Amino acid sequence: MRRNILVTGGAGFIGSHVVRLFVNKYPDYRIVNLDKLTYAGNLANLKDVENRANYTFVKADIADLDEMRRIVGTYEIDGIIHLAAESHVDRSIKDPFTFARTNVMGTLALLQAAKEYWESLPEGYDGKRFYHISTDEVYGALELTDPEGVESPFSTTASSERRNAYGTEFFKETTRYNPHSPYSASKASSDHFVRAYHDTYGMPTLVTNCSNNYGPYQFPEKLIPLFINNIRRGKPLPVYGKGENVRDWLFVEDHARAIDLIFHRGKVADTYNIGGFNEWKNIDLIKVIIETVDRLLGNPKGCSEHLITYVADRQGHDMRYAIDSRKLQAELGWEPSLQFEEGIEKTVRWYLDHQEWMDDIVSGDYERYYGEMYANR
Ligand code: NAD
Ligand code: TYD
């Protein structure tokens, strides 16, 4: 079936994996990648698909309502996968307004443009989809009740031998929203607007809330690519606070697979949580990254551990995120395909093999921003 799918934020980290998957898997779809190309957007992430007949790139700002109207109409969009956002918590602490503008007003402009266009068609909302990609951070923070970690209650068939849980509570689809950072507050607000467009106007919407992603093409301000790059360059590894915060990590291609599945088979107006069943305390994760980078570079074991530098904690640093994604597993049969050790090895190898990609990003503006960001830590 021919479909015209708009992917917003397709030049970013997760968006580029979604675009690549859809362009390769669905030759009959037209995939329109809409991206403003902020500091986080990089068309080099899509070099391998940029000349495909079913792929189009449009540079635009989602907060520009007239542009959204024009694009949705011009490309006769019938499905939207919305990833464009400001995505980094530390930046949101410095500049919350940009987060409200893009994440809240931008999502609203996109919703309104889709509403006007779809309501103008004879078939209305039939066969349409507005799928909003969100984060588990909207649920707030969980307590760390098992500081050493115990076996996760969610071990699945594809699970590794080592899946720890650091507490007894998990985010479920029914967990009350309780965002703390300006980033998560803006994402929570956008989630509410998406649901409001379903509840008020009947728009066929979907929302998913996912845990921390890792993998190729992630902007090196986020923990994993930042630390891989700093180890390679012999630079300090700034660990916030005591390094005891816990995150649940998912390989980005597994997220993209979940998005594909939910876009096509998810129940309209529903919410699915997506997670890796894979909790790690930051400091333990950092030691795995150091071990992997040193090994792949042929350095003596442990030789980069001295780069670990404890710095001032992030303001309002959420202690623990942990997702219960059994609903997605039970209803649509999705589960993570990679064991974490495999995923991290693949990821480190990718960054070491793509040093040009990294070096292009960390020159110029980024170096200046990063310098200012850490000057007073
Ligand atoms: P990213 O920062 O790598 O990419 C964001 C993309 O959005 C960039 O290409 C950027 O240019 C574009 N963009 C930003 N503002 C825009 C605007 N006003 N108009 C159009 N495009 C704009 O982010 P990511 O990590 O790929 O995250 C993608 C989505 O997934 C976000 O909505 C984020 O909240 C969500 N999410 C991310 C994670 C994670 O671990 N990275 C986890 C769960 C959910
Ligand atoms: P990050 O990758 O920014 O994702 P998020 O804040 O959305 O979870 O950070 C992951 C964890 O690593 C988080 O607990 C903060 C911590 N962290 C550091 O300790 N040092 C760093 O330099 C960064 C970027 C993050």
XYZ file of C-alpha atoms and ligand atoms in Angstrom:
446
model
C 0.000 0.000 0.000
C 1.295 3.485 -0.813
C 1.647 5.732 2.225
C 3.132 9.162 2.782
C 4.855 9.161 6.144
C 6.256 12.264 7.799
C 9.104 11.538 10.219
C 10.058 14.629 12.236
C 13.542 14.850 13.717
C 14.789 12.294 11.201
C 18.278 13.830 11.111
C 18.761 13.198 14.825
C 19.855 10.074 16.651
C 16.730 7.907 16.932
C 14.986 9.577 13.979
C 17.797 8.602 11.597
C 17.423 4.941 12.596
C 13.650 5.152 12.069
C 14.082 6.790 8.654
C 16.661 4.182 7.598
C 14.452 1.298 8.715
C 11.364 2.647 6.926
C 13.176 3.621 3.708
C 14.716 0.149 3.461
C 11.702 -1.843 4.577
C 8.900 -0.001 2.781
C 9.868 0.849 -0.813
C 6.224 1.740 -1.552
C 6.045 4.407 1.129
C 7.244 7.938 0.642
C 9.270 8.883 3.730
C 9.457 12.636 4.278
C 12.100 13.577 6.830
C 11.302 16.965 8.372
C 14.076 18.459 10.470
C 15.233 21.932 11.476
C 18.857 20.743 11.612
C 19.617 22.191 15.020
C 22.997 21.407 16.567
C 21.671 17.841 17.054
C 20.479 17.297 13.477
C 23.027 15.906 11.046
C 22.271 14.794 7.502
C 25.487 12.761 7.542
C 23.487 10.305 9.699
C 21.496 9.395 6.576
C 24.155 9.327 3.859
C 23.310 5.721 2.963
C 19.653 6.454 2.140
C 19.700 10.080 0.957
C 19.453 9.198 -2.752
C 16.652 6.664 -2.466
C 13.559 7.293 -4.576
C 11.229 6.914 -1.574
C 13.093 9.451 0.598
C 12.684 13.234 0.763
C 14.260 15.723 3.155
C 12.554 19.007 4.116
C 14.234 21.568 6.348
C 11.640 23.186 8.598
C 10.854 24.170 12.168
C 7.958 22.240 13.728
C 6.960 25.338 15.690
C 6.150 27.154 12.415
C 2.448 26.396 12.020
C 2.139 27.722 8.452
C 5.089 25.621 7.336
C 3.589 22.542 9.016
C 0.278 23.174 7.201
C 2.091 23.542 3.892
C 4.232 20.426 4.305
C 1.455 18.137 5.568
C -0.757 19.222 2.629
C 1.926 19.262 -0.083
C 3.076 15.716 0.681
C -0.456 14.455 1.395
C 0.765 13.027 4.683
C -1.309 10.191 6.142
C 1.008 9.081 8.931
C 3.238 11.071 11.260
C 6.013 9.712 13.449
C 7.003 12.644 15.606
C 10.508 12.596 17.084
C 11.696 16.188 16.613
C 12.540 17.638 19.996
C 15.137 19.244 22.143
C 16.372 16.147 23.915
C 19.177 16.841 26.371
C 18.380 17.316 30.058
C 21.496 19.414 30.807
C 20.606 21.876 28.042
C 17.046 22.105 29.357
C 18.387 23.142 32.760
C 20.293 26.004 31.099
C 17.638 27.041 28.584
C 14.118 25.785 29.363
C 12.426 28.202 26.946
C 13.813 26.505 23.843
C 12.419 23.242 25.186
C 8.938 24.713 25.686
C 9.034 26.259 22.226
C 10.052 23.155 20.306
C 8.662 20.332 22.415
C 5.364 21.929 23.443
C 4.546 24.570 20.817
C 6.160 22.537 18.039
C 4.144 19.425 18.857
C 1.006 21.539 19.068
C 1.661 23.127 15.654
C 2.175 19.707 14.104
C -1.009 18.359 15.695
C -3.011 21.350 14.493
C -1.654 21.126 10.936
C -2.479 17.399 10.789
C -5.948 18.011 12.243
C -6.819 20.704 9.693
C -5.524 18.661 6.764
C -7.067 15.332 7.756
C -10.425 16.917 8.610
C -10.461 18.530 5.140
C -10.299 15.116 3.402
C -13.437 13.173 2.427
C -12.325 10.162 4.456
C -11.343 12.317 7.454
C -9.236 10.484 10.023
C -9.674 7.029 8.427
C -6.306 5.333 7.967
C -4.410 8.215 9.582
C -1.903 8.024 12.430
C -0.213 10.603 14.630
C 2.449 8.758 16.597
C 4.337 10.723 19.236
C 7.671 9.439 20.544
C 8.199 10.273 24.184
C 10.348 9.381 27.136
C 10.073 7.482 30.414
C 11.357 10.640 32.131
C 7.775 11.997 32.212
C 7.066 9.551 35.050
C 9.668 11.153 37.313
C 12.206 9.257 39.377
C 12.098 5.909 41.142
C 13.846 5.151 44.381
C 16.976 3.102 44.477
C 16.085 0.481 47.060
C 18.586 -2.207 46.070
C 21.911 -0.409 45.716
C 23.730 -3.599 44.691
C 21.093 -4.679 42.190
C 19.081 -7.902 42.166
C 17.906 -10.079 39.330
C 15.261 -8.280 37.295
C 11.754 -9.705 37.725
C 11.260 -9.329 33.959
C 13.854 -11.720 32.574
C 12.667 -12.654 29.118
C 13.629 -15.328 26.643
C 16.020 -12.993 24.820
C 17.451 -11.651 28.037
C 21.095 -11.744 28.964
C 22.251 -13.587 32.044
C 22.762 -10.246 33.689
C 19.719 -8.063 33.961
C 19.660 -6.168 37.213
C 16.944 -4.223 38.946
C 17.769 -1.592 41.531
C 14.332 -1.302 43.070
C 10.934 -2.877 43.271
C 8.978 -0.210 41.394
C 8.842 0.203 37.621
C 7.211 2.693 35.278
C 4.041 1.246 33.798
C 1.684 2.820 31.278
C -0.592 3.682 34.199
C 2.092 5.388 36.303
C 1.159 8.968 37.182
C 3.105 11.678 35.361
C 5.560 13.457 37.646
C 8.249 15.147 35.524
C 11.097 16.981 37.255
C 13.450 18.474 34.663
C 12.457 21.176 32.177
C 13.054 18.538 29.468
C 10.696 15.982 30.981
C 8.139 18.691 31.839
C 8.099 19.769 28.188
C 7.761 16.166 26.975
C 4.962 15.500 29.483
C 3.139 18.575 28.251
C 3.463 17.468 24.627
C 2.180 13.978 25.542
C -0.898 15.588 27.103
C -1.541 17.691 23.988
C -1.332 14.595 21.790
C -3.874 12.770 23.957
C -6.055 15.891 24.046
C -6.229 15.867 20.227
C -7.539 12.329 20.384
C -9.971 12.916 23.221
C -11.280 16.220 21.840
C -11.189 15.872 18.063
C -10.944 12.104 17.595
C -7.486 12.220 16.004
C -5.964 8.707 15.841
C -2.958 9.216 18.089
C -0.446 6.960 19.804
C 2.176 7.730 22.434
C 5.141 5.624 23.483
C 7.489 6.305 26.376
C 10.935 4.811 26.015
C 13.961 4.434 28.240
C 17.516 5.657 27.463
C 18.668 4.718 23.970
C 22.246 4.024 22.940
C 23.920 3.113 19.663
C 25.447 4.675 16.516
C 24.802 8.323 15.545
C 24.023 9.608 19.049
C 25.131 13.178 19.650
C 28.206 13.139 21.926
C 26.675 15.197 24.714
C 24.861 12.088 25.975
C 26.710 9.800 28.373
C 27.738 6.875 26.175
C 29.106 8.594 23.024
C 30.593 11.402 25.120
C 32.550 8.958 27.238
C 33.674 6.817 24.281
C 35.025 9.935 22.592
C 36.670 11.282 25.739
C 38.416 7.968 26.418
C 39.720 7.934 22.867
C 41.048 11.465 23.286
C 42.355 10.901 26.834
C 39.985 13.527 28.256
C 38.299 13.465 31.700
C 35.055 11.510 32.136
C 32.747 13.758 34.187
C 30.650 11.515 36.456
C 27.790 13.462 38.017
C 27.464 13.103 41.787
C 28.445 9.665 43.044
C 27.678 7.887 39.767
C 24.948 5.907 41.506
C 22.014 6.985 39.371
C 20.382 4.181 37.442
C 19.150 4.181 33.850
C 17.504 1.452 31.765
C 19.327 1.193 28.423
C 17.921 0.060 25.078
C 19.792 -0.388 21.780
C 18.453 2.210 19.359
C 17.652 -0.277 16.569
C 15.412 -2.171 18.985
C 13.564 1.091 19.642
C 13.201 1.688 15.895
C 11.778 -1.839 15.504
C 9.277 -1.152 18.265
C 8.266 2.110 16.564
C 7.670 0.273 13.277
C 5.544 -2.342 15.022
C 3.505 0.142 17.032
C 3.016 2.521 14.098
C 1.477 -0.321 12.095
C -0.183 -2.466 14.757
C -0.515 -0.418 17.940
C -4.006 0.320 19.220
C -5.132 3.873 18.464
C -5.223 6.184 21.510
C -3.116 3.733 23.448
C 0.241 4.116 25.192
C 3.117 1.635 25.261
C 6.213 1.735 27.418
C 9.408 0.585 25.702
C 12.417 -0.488 27.731
C 15.473 -2.685 27.689
C 14.890 -4.675 30.901
C 18.442 -3.517 31.396
C 19.200 -1.300 34.375
C 22.707 -0.028 35.010
C 24.178 2.161 37.679
C 26.118 4.913 35.847
C 29.478 4.061 37.385
C 29.169 0.361 36.504
C 28.169 1.244 32.952
C 31.097 3.644 32.687
C 33.501 0.873 33.730
C 32.099 -1.375 30.989
C 32.599 1.424 28.444
C 36.192 1.989 29.601
C 36.956 -1.726 29.457
C 35.464 -2.053 25.970
C 37.169 1.019 24.483
C 40.558 0.086 25.934
C 40.237 -3.491 24.696
C 39.219 -2.474 21.173
C 42.005 0.114 21.007
C 44.527 -2.466 22.204
C 45.292 -0.499 25.399
C 46.296 -2.290 28.612
C 43.271 -3.227 30.751
C 42.161 -0.467 33.092
C 44.538 2.125 31.660
C 41.781 4.734 31.145
C 40.136 4.343 34.555
C 42.120 7.315 35.866
C 40.024 9.534 33.529
C 36.986 9.076 35.810
C 36.377 12.475 37.403
C 33.593 12.988 39.905
C 31.979 16.382 39.310
C 29.085 18.368 40.803
C 25.784 16.573 40.455
C 23.184 17.561 37.862
C 20.532 19.810 39.433
C 17.432 17.775 40.265
C 19.162 14.600 39.021
C 16.551 11.808 38.772
C 17.788 8.779 40.727
C 16.431 5.821 38.819
C 14.440 5.117 35.668
C 13.159 1.597 35.054
C 10.531 0.546 32.561
C 8.086 -2.304 32.661
C 7.436 -2.974 28.976
C 5.538 -6.222 29.380
C 2.414 -4.737 27.795
C 4.256 -4.245 24.495
C 5.701 -7.715 24.815
C 2.344 -9.343 25.524
C 0.258 -7.406 22.973
C 2.651 -7.051 20.056
C 5.368 -9.613 20.778
C 8.230 -7.108 20.892
C 11.305 -7.614 23.001
C 14.891 -6.332 22.890
C 16.978 -8.371 20.460
C 20.432 -7.595 21.801
C 22.091 -8.423 25.042
C 23.623 -5.300 26.532
C 27.201 -6.562 26.294
C 26.677 -7.181 22.569
C 25.038 -3.796 22.062
C 27.778 -1.894 23.853
C 30.495 -3.719 21.918
C 28.746 -2.917 18.633
C 28.323 0.713 19.688
C 31.923 1.277 20.802
C 33.186 -0.381 17.621
C 30.954 1.887 15.524
C 32.258 5.083 17.145
C 35.860 3.949 16.847
C 35.288 3.086 13.169
C 33.562 6.428 12.485
C 36.004 8.858 14.020
C 35.446 11.359 11.199
C 31.747 11.519 12.015
C 32.621 12.269 15.631
C 35.447 14.694 14.853
C 33.178 16.739 12.548
C 30.675 17.134 15.361
C 33.010 17.907 18.205
C 34.785 20.731 16.423
C 33.702 24.390 16.476
C 30.415 25.271 18.177
C 30.149 22.063 20.152
C 33.641 22.401 21.579
C 32.786 25.929 22.712
C 29.448 24.872 24.235
C 30.997 21.902 25.965
C 33.833 24.018 27.329
C 31.361 26.517 28.845
C 29.098 23.774 30.153
C 31.890 22.110 32.119
C 34.020 25.142 32.934
C 32.323 25.583 36.293
C 31.719 21.969 37.239
P 18.238 14.208 19.029
O 18.494 15.430 19.845
O 19.376 13.345 18.611
O 17.476 14.620 17.681
C 16.434 15.565 17.655
C 16.213 15.999 16.215
O 15.122 16.945 16.206
C 17.425 16.702 15.588
O 17.651 16.195 14.292
C 16.999 18.164 15.542
O 17.572 18.873 14.462
C 15.486 18.052 15.392
N 14.788 19.246 15.880
C 14.991 19.887 17.070
N 14.180 20.966 17.154
C 13.455 20.995 16.000
C 12.446 21.852 15.507
N 12.025 22.919 16.204
N 11.882 21.575 14.306
C 12.292 20.479 13.583
N 13.273 19.656 13.994
C 13.836 19.904 15.188
O 17.144 13.393 19.840
P 16.927 11.811 19.976
O 17.742 11.321 21.093
O 17.033 11.186 18.642
O 15.403 11.783 20.441
C 14.342 11.757 19.494
C 13.014 11.729 20.221
O 12.949 10.586 21.062
C 12.792 12.932 21.124
O 11.444 13.306 21.022
C 13.120 12.430 22.514
O 12.374 13.116 23.491
C 12.666 10.975 22.395
N 13.366 10.032 23.274
C 14.741 9.986 23.291
C 15.385 9.037 24.097
C 16.887 8.928 24.126
O 17.431 8.163 24.914
N 17.624 9.613 23.262
C 14.633 8.177 24.885
C 13.229 8.254 24.843
C 12.620 9.182 24.022
P 22.209 11.300 29.615
O 22.904 10.492 28.582
O 22.326 12.793 29.562
O 20.680 10.849 29.596
P 19.460 11.218 30.619
O 19.871 12.358 31.461
O 18.347 11.568 29.699
O 19.226 9.965 31.399
O 22.722 10.839 31.037
C 22.648 9.490 31.458
C 23.090 9.415 32.902
O 24.495 9.743 32.977
C 22.402 10.424 33.815
O 22.198 9.843 35.096
C 23.384 11.583 33.922
C 24.722 10.888 33.801
N 25.799 11.671 33.158
C 27.047 11.815 33.790
O 27.278 11.323 34.904
N 28.015 12.552 33.156
C 27.808 13.130 31.933
O 28.732 13.808 31.407
C 26.538 12.961 31.299
C 26.264 13.592 29.961
C 25.567 12.210 31.950
